[in-house]
PDB file of C-alpha atoms in Angstrom:
ATOM      1  CA  MET A   1      77.940 102.378  82.083  1.00 88.00           C
ATOM      2  CA  VAL A   2      78.505 101.800  85.788  1.00 92.00           C
ATOM      3  CA  ARG A   3      80.989 104.146  87.406  1.00 92.00           C
ATOM      4  CA  PHE A   4      82.157 104.150  91.015  1.00 93.00           C
ATOM      5  CA  GLY A   5      84.857 105.683  93.161  1.00 93.00           C
ATOM      6  CA  LEU A   6      87.233 103.611  95.269  1.00 95.00           C
ATOM      7  CA  THR A   7      89.284 105.213  98.043  1.00 94.00           C
ATOM      8  CA  VAL A   8      91.857 103.020  99.795  1.00 94.00           C
ATOM      9  CA  VAL A   9      93.453 104.189 103.056  1.00 92.00           C
ATOM     10  CA  ARG A  10      96.178 102.448 105.019  1.00 89.00           C
ATOM     11  CA  HIS A  11      95.669 102.145 108.779  1.00 84.00           C
ATOM     12  CA  GLY A  12      97.434 104.524 111.168  1.00 81.00           C
ATOM     13  CA  GLU A  13     100.847 103.851 112.672  1.00 81.00           C
ATOM     14  CA  THR A  14     101.282 101.134 115.314  1.00 76.00           C
ATOM     15  CA  ARG A  15     104.233 100.595 117.641  1.00 68.00           C
ATOM     16  CA  TYR A  16     105.234  97.613 115.474  1.00 60.00           C
ATOM     17  CA  ASN A  17     105.260  99.823 112.366  1.00 58.00           C
ATOM     18  CA  LYS A  18     107.609 102.246 114.063  1.00 56.00           C
ATOM     19  CA  ASP A  19     109.904  99.447 115.282  1.00 46.00           C
ATOM     20  CA  LYS A  20     109.813  97.653 111.893  1.00 48.00           C
ATOM     21  CA  ILE A  21     108.273  94.472 113.284  1.00 45.00           C
ATOM     22  CA  LEU A  22     106.152  92.298 110.991  1.00 46.00           C
ATOM     23  CA  GLN A  23     102.456  92.199 111.842  1.00 47.00           C
ATOM     24  CA  GLY A  24      99.814  90.184 110.066  1.00 47.00           C
ATOM     25  CA  GLN A  25      96.602  88.415 111.047  1.00 48.00           C
ATOM     26  CA  GLY A  26      98.266  86.977 114.143  1.00 46.00           C
ATOM     27  CA  ILE A  27      99.191  90.409 115.560  1.00 49.00           C
ATOM     28  CA  ASP A  28      96.357  92.754 116.529  1.00 52.00           C
ATOM     29  CA  GLU A  29      98.413  95.767 117.582  1.00 62.00           C
ATOM     30  CA  PRO A  30      96.453  98.973 118.358  1.00 72.00           C
ATOM     31  CA  LEU A  31      97.354 102.362 116.966  1.00 79.00           C
ATOM     32  CA  SER A  32     100.140 104.323 118.603  1.00 83.00           C
ATOM     33  CA  PRO A  33      99.536 107.926 119.792  1.00 86.00           C
ATOM     34  CA  THR A  34     100.968 109.062 116.443  1.00 87.00           C
ATOM     35  CA  GLY A  35      98.671 106.601 114.678  1.00 85.00           C
ATOM     36  CA  PHE A  36      95.621 108.189 116.306  1.00 86.00           C
ATOM     37  CA  LYS A  37      96.800 111.623 115.176  1.00 90.00           C
ATOM     38  CA  GLN A  38      97.270 110.292 111.639  1.00 89.00           C
ATOM     39  CA  ALA A  39      93.775 108.771 111.677  1.00 87.00           C
ATOM     40  CA  ASP A  40      92.294 112.083 112.851  1.00 90.00           C
ATOM     41  CA  ALA A  41      94.161 113.923 110.076  1.00 91.00           C
ATOM     42  CA  ALA A  42      92.947 111.453 107.448  1.00 90.00           C
ATOM     43  CA  GLY A  43      89.388 111.770 108.747  1.00 89.00           C
ATOM     44  CA  LEU A  44      89.549 115.553 108.444  1.00 90.00           C
ATOM     45  CA  PHE A  45      91.059 115.254 104.958  1.00 90.00           C
ATOM     46  CA  LEU A  46      88.147 113.070 103.814  1.00 90.00           C
ATOM     47  CA  SER A  47      85.452 114.816 105.842  1.00 88.00           C
ATOM     48  CA  ASN A  48      83.710 116.320 102.805  1.00 86.00           C
ATOM     49  CA  VAL A  49      83.609 113.062 100.857  1.00 87.00           C
ATOM     50  CA  LYS A  50      80.275 111.250 100.941  1.00 87.00           C
ATOM     51  CA  PHE A  51      80.880 107.486 100.919  1.00 90.00           C
ATOM     52  CA  THR A  52      78.109 105.026 100.126  1.00 91.00           C
ATOM     53  CA  HIS A  53      79.973 102.021 101.570  1.00 92.00           C
ATOM     54  CA  VAL A  54      82.858 101.551 104.017  1.00 91.00           C
ATOM     55  CA  PHE A  55      84.916  98.364 104.450  1.00 91.00           C
ATOM     56  CA  SER A  56      87.634  97.876 107.061  1.00 84.00           C
ATOM     57  CA  SER A  57      90.024  95.156 108.177  1.00 69.00           C
ATOM     58  CA  ASP A  58      88.781  93.330 111.286  1.00 61.00           C
ATOM     59  CA  LEU A  59      92.046  94.121 113.089  1.00 44.00           C
ATOM     60  CA  LEU A  60      92.357  97.029 115.508  1.00 42.00           C
ATOM     61  CA  ARG A  61      94.875  98.802 113.332  1.00 38.00           C
ATOM     62  CA  ALA A  62      92.709  98.775 110.320  1.00 37.00           C
ATOM     63  CA  LYS A  63      94.878  89.640 106.775  1.00 36.00           C
ATOM     64  CA  GLN A  64      98.243  89.553 105.770  1.00 40.00           C
ATOM     65  CA  LYS A  65      99.898  86.390 107.165  1.00 71.00           C
ATOM     66  CA  TYR A  66     103.639  86.215 107.793  1.00 50.00           C
ATOM     67  CA  GLY A  67     103.825  82.666 109.211  1.00 55.00           C
ATOM     68  CA  VAL A  68     106.860  82.023 111.419  1.00 52.00           C
ATOM     69  CA  ALA A  69     108.029  85.625 110.815  1.00 55.00           C
ATOM     70  CA  GLU A  70     104.920  87.047 112.492  1.00 54.00           C
ATOM     71  CA  GLY A  71     105.812  89.457 115.285  1.00 57.00           C
ATOM     72  CA  ARG A  72     109.541  89.368 114.466  1.00 60.00           C
ATOM     73  CA  PRO A  73     111.751  92.204 113.188  1.00 60.00           C
ATOM     74  CA  LEU A  74     111.934  92.881 109.477  1.00 64.00           C
ATOM     75  CA  THR A  75     115.654  92.061 109.653  1.00 74.00           C
ATOM     76  CA  ASP A  76     114.737  88.477 110.600  1.00 67.00           C
ATOM     77  CA  LEU A  77     112.605  88.108 107.484  1.00 64.00           C
ATOM     78  CA  LYS A  78     115.441  89.453 105.356  1.00 72.00           C
ATOM     79  CA  ALA A  79     117.800  86.924 106.968  1.00 78.00           C
ATOM     80  CA  MET A  80     115.346  84.092 106.260  1.00 72.00           C
ATOM     81  CA  ALA A  81     115.072  85.184 102.634  1.00 72.00           C
ATOM     82  CA  LYS A  82     118.854  85.382 102.253  1.00 77.00           C
ATOM     83  CA  ALA A  83     119.291  81.908 103.754  1.00 76.00           C
ATOM     84  CA  ALA A  84     116.756  80.585 101.230  1.00 76.00           C
ATOM     85  CA  GLY A  85     118.552  82.335  98.363  1.00 78.00           C
ATOM     86  CA  GLU A  86     115.572  84.610  97.653  1.00 78.00           C
ATOM     87  CA  GLN A  87     114.800  88.334  97.671  1.00 74.00           C
ATOM     88  CA  CYS A  88     112.857  89.631 100.671  1.00 68.00           C
ATOM     89  CA  PRO A  89     109.827  91.113  98.845  1.00 64.00           C
ATOM     90  CA  THR A  90     109.008  87.793  97.144  1.00 69.00           C
ATOM     91  CA  PHE A  91     110.077  85.423  99.926  1.00 64.00           C
ATOM     92  CA  THR A  92     107.341  83.499 101.775  1.00 67.00           C
ATOM     93  CA  PRO A  93     108.265  82.311 105.292  1.00 62.00           C
ATOM     94  CA  SER A  94     107.021  78.925 106.509  1.00 66.00           C
ATOM     95  CA  GLY A  95     103.296  79.119 107.201  1.00 66.00           C
ATOM     96  CA  GLY A  96     103.056  82.489 105.473  1.00 66.00           C
ATOM     97  CA  GLU A  97     100.868  83.723 102.660  1.00 70.00           C
ATOM     98  CA  THR A  98     102.410  83.939  99.190  1.00 74.00           C
ATOM     99  CA  LEU A  99     102.174  87.113  97.121  1.00 74.00           C
ATOM    100  CA  ASP A 100     100.004  85.226  94.623  1.00 80.00           C
ATOM    101  CA  GLU A 101      97.600  84.300  97.423  1.00 81.00           C
ATOM    102  CA  VAL A 102      97.446  87.904  98.594  1.00 79.00           C
ATOM    103  CA  ARG A 103      96.779  89.078  95.036  1.00 83.00           C
ATOM    104  CA  GLU A 104      94.050  86.470  94.614  1.00 87.00           C
ATOM    105  CA  ARG A 105      92.322  87.782  97.736  1.00 85.00           C
ATOM    106  CA  ALA A 106      92.639  91.315  96.399  1.00 86.00           C
ATOM    107  CA  ARG A 107      91.183  90.266  93.028  1.00 91.00           C
ATOM    108  CA  ASP A 108      88.221  88.497  94.630  1.00 91.00           C
ATOM    109  CA  PHE A 109      87.446  91.498  96.826  1.00 91.00           C
ATOM    110  CA  PHE A 110      87.668  93.914  93.900  1.00 94.00           C
ATOM    111  CA  GLU A 111      85.304  91.759  91.828  1.00 94.00           C
ATOM    112  CA  PHE A 112      82.917  91.791  94.786  1.00 93.00           C
ATOM    113  CA  LEU A 113      83.047  95.615  94.852  1.00 95.00           C
ATOM    114  CA  CYS A 114      82.413  95.786  91.109  1.00 95.00           C
ATOM    115  CA  GLN A 115      79.407  93.500  91.430  1.00 94.00           C
ATOM    116  CA  LEU A 116      78.126  95.621  94.321  1.00 94.00           C
ATOM    117  CA  ALA A 117      78.292  98.759  92.163  1.00 93.00           C
ATOM    118  CA  VAL A 118      76.501  96.972  89.300  1.00 93.00           C
ATOM    119  CA  GLU A 119      73.685  95.857  91.597  1.00 92.00           C
ATOM    120  CA  LEU A 120      73.296  99.394  92.960  1.00 89.00           C
ATOM    121  CA  GLU A 121      73.060 100.815  89.443  1.00 88.00           C
ATOM    122  CA  GLN A 122      70.497  98.172  88.464  1.00 88.00           C
ATOM    123  CA  LYS A 123      68.332  98.942  91.496  1.00 87.00           C
ATOM    124  CA  ASP A 124      68.524 102.650  90.741  1.00 82.00           C
ATOM    125  CA  GLN A 125      67.564 101.967  87.130  1.00 82.00           C
ATOM    126  CA  GLU A 126      64.539  99.998  88.243  1.00 82.00           C
ATOM    127  CA  MET A 127      63.453 102.697  90.689  1.00 82.00           C
ATOM    128  CA  HIS A 128      63.997 105.812  88.588  1.00 73.00           C
ATOM    129  CA  GLY A 129      64.200 104.704  84.974  1.00 65.00           C
ATOM    130  CA  ALA A 130      66.641 105.498  82.192  1.00 54.00           C
ATOM    131  CA  ALA A 131      65.535 109.132  81.832  1.00 49.00           C
ATOM    132  CA  SER A 132      66.609 110.152  85.313  1.00 50.00           C
ATOM    133  CA  ARG A 133      69.805 108.119  85.032  1.00 50.00           C
ATOM    134  CA  SER A 134      70.837 109.954  81.865  1.00 47.00           C
ATOM    135  CA  SER A 135      70.260 113.285  83.569  1.00 43.00           C
ATOM    136  CA  GLY A 136      72.467 112.250  86.477  1.00 44.00           C
ATOM    137  CA  THR A 137      69.895 113.291  89.099  1.00 36.00           C
ATOM    138  CA  CYS A 138      69.996 109.924  90.839  1.00 38.00           C
ATOM    139  CA  GLU A 139      73.734 109.499  90.878  1.00 43.00           C
ATOM    140  CA  GLU A 140      75.921 110.173  93.897  1.00 43.00           C
ATOM    141  CA  GLU A 141      77.683 113.510  93.799  1.00 46.00           C
ATOM    142  CA  SER A 142      80.944 113.228  95.734  1.00 50.00           C
ATOM    143  CA  VAL A 143      83.454 115.896  96.666  1.00 55.00           C
ATOM    144  CA  PHE A 144      87.115 114.956  96.370  1.00 62.00           C
ATOM    145  CA  PRO A 145      89.889 116.794  98.239  1.00 67.00           C
ATOM    146  CA  TRP A 146      92.761 115.664  96.032  1.00 58.00           C
ATOM    147  CA  THR A 147      94.235 116.946  92.792  1.00 51.00           C
ATOM    148  CA  ASP A 148      92.834 115.347  89.664  1.00 45.00           C
ATOM    149  CA  HIS A 149      95.725 114.057  87.530  1.00 39.00           C
ATOM    150  CA  CYS A 150      93.736 112.080  84.989  1.00 38.00           C
ATOM    151  CA  GLY A 151      91.238 114.431  83.361  1.00 40.00           C
ATOM    152  CA  VAL A 152      88.212 113.443  85.457  1.00 43.00           C
ATOM    153  CA  ARG A 153      85.605 116.188  85.255  1.00 40.00           C
ATOM    154  CA  LYS A 154      86.005 118.726  88.040  1.00 42.00           C
ATOM    155  CA  LEU A 155      85.190 122.281  89.002  1.00 34.00           C
ATOM    156  CA  SER A 156      87.745 124.992  88.472  1.00 33.00           C
ATOM    157  CA  SER A 157      90.193 125.273  91.352  1.00 36.00           C
ATOM    158  CA  ASP A 158      90.100 129.057  90.941  1.00 36.00           C
ATOM    159  CA  ASN A 159      86.838 129.273  92.876  1.00 34.00           C
ATOM    160  CA  GLY A 160      88.221 127.242  95.780  1.00 38.00           C
ATOM    161  CA  GLU A 161      85.773 124.366  95.357  1.00 36.00           C
ATOM    162  CA  ALA A 162      86.845 120.725  95.517  1.00 37.00           C
ATOM    163  CA  SER A 163      86.550 118.325  92.606  1.00 46.00           C
ATOM    164  CA  LYS A 164      83.119 116.848  91.928  1.00 51.00           C
ATOM    165  CA  LEU A 165      82.077 113.742  90.048  1.00 58.00           C
ATOM    166  CA  LEU A 166      78.799 111.876  89.592  1.00 70.00           C
ATOM    167  CA  LEU A 167      79.091 108.230  90.635  1.00 82.00           C
ATOM    168  CA  ASP A 168      76.865 105.192  91.155  1.00 87.00           C
ATOM    169  CA  ALA A 169      78.758 104.360  94.362  1.00 90.00           C
ATOM    170  CA  ASN A 170      81.677 105.743  96.332  1.00 92.00           C
ATOM    171  CA  ILE A 171      83.505 103.124  98.395  1.00 93.00           C
ATOM    172  CA  LEU A 172      86.061 103.518 101.186  1.00 93.00           C
ATOM    173  CA  VAL A 173      88.387 100.640 102.140  1.00 93.00           C
ATOM    174  CA  VAL A 174      90.718 100.815 105.170  1.00 89.00           C
ATOM    175  CA  SER A 175      93.406  98.173 104.870  1.00 85.00           C
ATOM    176  CA  HIS A 176      97.088  97.211 105.291  1.00 80.00           C
ATOM    177  CA  GLY A 177     100.234  98.312 103.472  1.00 80.00           C
ATOM    178  CA  ALA A 178     101.362  95.010 101.936  1.00 79.00           C
ATOM    179  CA  TYR A 179      97.817  94.095 100.884  1.00 82.00           C
ATOM    180  CA  MET A 180      97.325  97.510  99.300  1.00 87.00           C
ATOM    181  CA  ARG A 181     100.583  97.271  97.361  1.00 86.00           C
ATOM    182  CA  ASN A 182      99.564  93.885  95.956  1.00 86.00           C
ATOM    183  CA  TRP A 183      96.096  95.198  95.120  1.00 89.00           C
ATOM    184  CA  ILE A 184      97.543  98.160  93.225  1.00 90.00           C
ATOM    185  CA  GLY A 185      99.984  95.794  91.501  1.00 89.00           C
ATOM    186  CA  TYR A 186      96.978  93.786  90.321  1.00 92.00           C
ATOM    187  CA  PHE A 187      95.323  96.967  89.043  1.00 95.00           C
ATOM    188  CA  VAL A 188      98.418  97.958  87.071  1.00 93.00           C
ATOM    189  CA  SER A 189      99.736  94.655  85.715  1.00 92.00           C
ATOM    190  CA  ASP A 190      96.494  92.733  85.196  1.00 93.00           C
ATOM    191  CA  LEU A 191      93.857  95.421  84.653  1.00 95.00           C
ATOM    192  CA  LYS A 192      96.079  98.065  82.972  1.00 95.00           C
ATOM    193  CA  CYS A 193      95.136 100.878  85.336  1.00 95.00           C
ATOM    194  CA  THR A 194      95.785 104.391  83.999  1.00 94.00           C
ATOM    195  CA  LEU A 195      98.296 106.134  86.276  1.00 93.00           C
ATOM    196  CA  PRO A 196      99.071 109.805  86.919  1.00 89.00           C
ATOM    197  CA  ALA A 197     101.753 110.985  84.484  1.00 88.00           C
ATOM    198  CA  SER A 198     103.880 112.326  87.330  1.00 87.00           C
ATOM    199  CA  LEU A 199     104.002 109.005  89.201  1.00 88.00           C
ATOM    200  CA  THR A 200     107.500 107.472  89.414  1.00 87.00           C
ATOM    201  CA  LYS A 201     108.387 103.761  89.481  1.00 84.00           C
ATOM    202  CA  THR A 202     109.615 104.149  93.045  1.00 85.00           C
ATOM    203  CA  GLN A 203     106.308 105.655  94.144  1.00 85.00           C
ATOM    204  CA  LEU A 204     104.401 102.875  92.397  1.00 87.00           C
ATOM    205  CA  SER A 205     106.371 100.089  94.103  1.00 82.00           C
ATOM    206  CA  SER A 206     106.462 101.662  97.570  1.00 84.00           C
ATOM    207  CA  VAL A 207     104.178 100.707 100.437  1.00 82.00           C
ATOM    208  CA  SER A 208     101.753 103.465 101.378  1.00 88.00           C
ATOM    209  CA  PRO A 209     102.645 105.572 104.428  1.00 89.00           C
ATOM    210  CA  ASN A 210     100.323 105.086 107.388  1.00 87.00           C
ATOM    211  CA  THR A 211      96.945 106.672 106.517  1.00 90.00           C
ATOM    212  CA  GLY A 212      98.173 107.279 102.960  1.00 91.00           C
ATOM    213  CA  VAL A 213      95.202 107.807 100.625  1.00 93.00           C
ATOM    214  CA  SER A 214      94.784 106.361  97.126  1.00 93.00           C
ATOM    215  CA  HIS A 215      91.775 107.094  94.942  1.00 93.00           C
ATOM    216  CA  PHE A 216      90.518 105.375  91.792  1.00 94.00           C
ATOM    217  CA  ILE A 217      87.620 105.813  89.384  1.00 93.00           C
ATOM    218  CA  ILE A 218      86.324 102.484  88.002  1.00 95.00           C
ATOM    219  CA  LYS A 219      84.160 102.271  84.888  1.00 94.00           C
ATOM    220  CA  LEU A 220      82.259  99.115  83.912  1.00 95.00           C
ATOM    221  CA  GLU A 221      81.064  99.172  80.300  1.00 92.00           C
ATOM    222  CA  ASN A 222      77.757  97.324  79.844  1.00 90.00           C
ATOM    223  CA  ARG A 223      77.880  96.380  83.543  1.00 88.00           C
ATOM    224  CA  SER A 224      80.680  93.917  82.841  1.00 90.00           C
ATOM    225  CA  VAL A 225      82.993  93.228  85.791  1.00 89.00           C
ATOM    226  CA  LEU A 226      85.426  91.316  83.559  1.00 86.00           C
ATOM    227  CA  LYS A 227      87.063  94.301  81.839  1.00 89.00           C
ATOM    228  CA  PRO A 228      86.959  97.311  84.169  1.00 95.00           C
ATOM    229  CA  GLU A 229      88.543 100.588  83.137  1.00 95.00           C
ATOM    230  CA  ILE A 230      90.494 101.936  86.126  1.00 96.00           C
ATOM    231  CA  ILE A 231      91.845 105.467  86.482  1.00 94.00           C
ATOM    232  CA  CYS A 232      94.184 106.254  89.365  1.00 93.00           C
ATOM    233  CA  VAL A 233      93.509 109.818  90.512  1.00 90.00           C
ATOM    234  CA  CYS A 234      96.127 109.786  93.271  1.00 91.00           C
ATOM    235  CA  LEU A 235      98.371 107.183  94.906  1.00 92.00           C
ATOM    236  CA  ASN A 236      99.479 107.099  98.558  1.00 91.00           C
ATOM    237  CA  GLN A 237      98.731 110.782  99.057  1.00 89.00           C
ATOM    238  CA  ASP A 238     100.007 111.979 102.446  1.00 89.00           C
ATOM    239  CA  SER A 239      99.610 115.760 102.374  1.00 88.00           C
ATOM    240  CA  HIS A 240      97.297 115.551 105.405  1.00 89.00           C
ATOM    241  CA  LEU A 241     100.258 114.299 107.495  1.00 89.00           C
ATOM    242  CA  VAL A 242     102.346 117.458 107.157  1.00 85.00           C
ATOM    243  CA  ASP A 243     101.367 118.768 110.604  1.00 79.00           C
ATOM    244  CA  VAL A 244     101.218 115.396 112.346  1.00 78.00           C
ATOM    245  CA  GLY A 245     104.966 115.117 112.884  1.00 60.00           C
ATOM    246  CA  ALA A 246     105.136 111.484 111.775  1.00 47.00           C
ATOM    247  CA  GLU A 247     107.463 109.956 109.239  1.00 48.00           C
ATOM    248  CA  CYS A 248     105.740 110.073 105.875  1.00 43.00           C
ATOM    249  CA  VAL A 249     108.023 107.502 104.278  1.00 40.00           C
ATOM    250  CA  ALA A 250     106.520 104.034 104.673  1.00 40.00           C
ATOM    251  CA  PRO A 251     108.468 100.982 105.871  1.00 37.00           C
ATOM    252  CA  LYS A 252     109.461  98.883 102.861  1.00 35.00           C
ATOM    253  CA  MET A 253     107.678  95.641 103.726  1.00 34.00           C
ATOM    254  CA  PHE A 254     104.680  96.263 105.957  1.00 34.00           C
TER     255      PHE A 254
END
């Protein structure tokens, strides 16, 4: 079995986030002073996690395309949706990217990550053999700073140590709120991701706060990328933002 960790972090706050202005691929807005503080806090929060791979958006703040609504207030998008007789979350402005297109991009990227983990496990198998693999000596030991909600093996919290888990790879992705929400929607609706019991429907449908952290464990039986087993350990965790002084409630659309 191939097993890897996936940590997804939303970019820090930008001025457009604060002012509720839509920003996609056509807007490359840098982080605000608060956004830099959030990024520092997230970096400290994840400082003890050893990642094998890191992927980031090519934009300064982290390819969501909003078409003619790009760079305009969220209220304008809502007005466009109302004029078209549609609800804002599912409305696609002229020249924009549909939710299905966003989800397809998310699916393709996830399949790429799964294949990457499989190839790493195969290379390790060839180098060290089945005996060392079964003993776990060649797997990545990663330390997680979040609470384990889903029964993943961990050390007792009584001794003050963080959770530990042996993985073939541990991947960090820094991305955007709307993309992340669609990606998680794909995990839940299409791949039947196991969620924390305490997670509410509102939390599941909300966009992550800036630098919110989500973590998943993915298992691939017989190295098959077609039927992954996904366990959500935490979703949009923002405990590291307590001392930042920023709003921890994410804007609804971006």
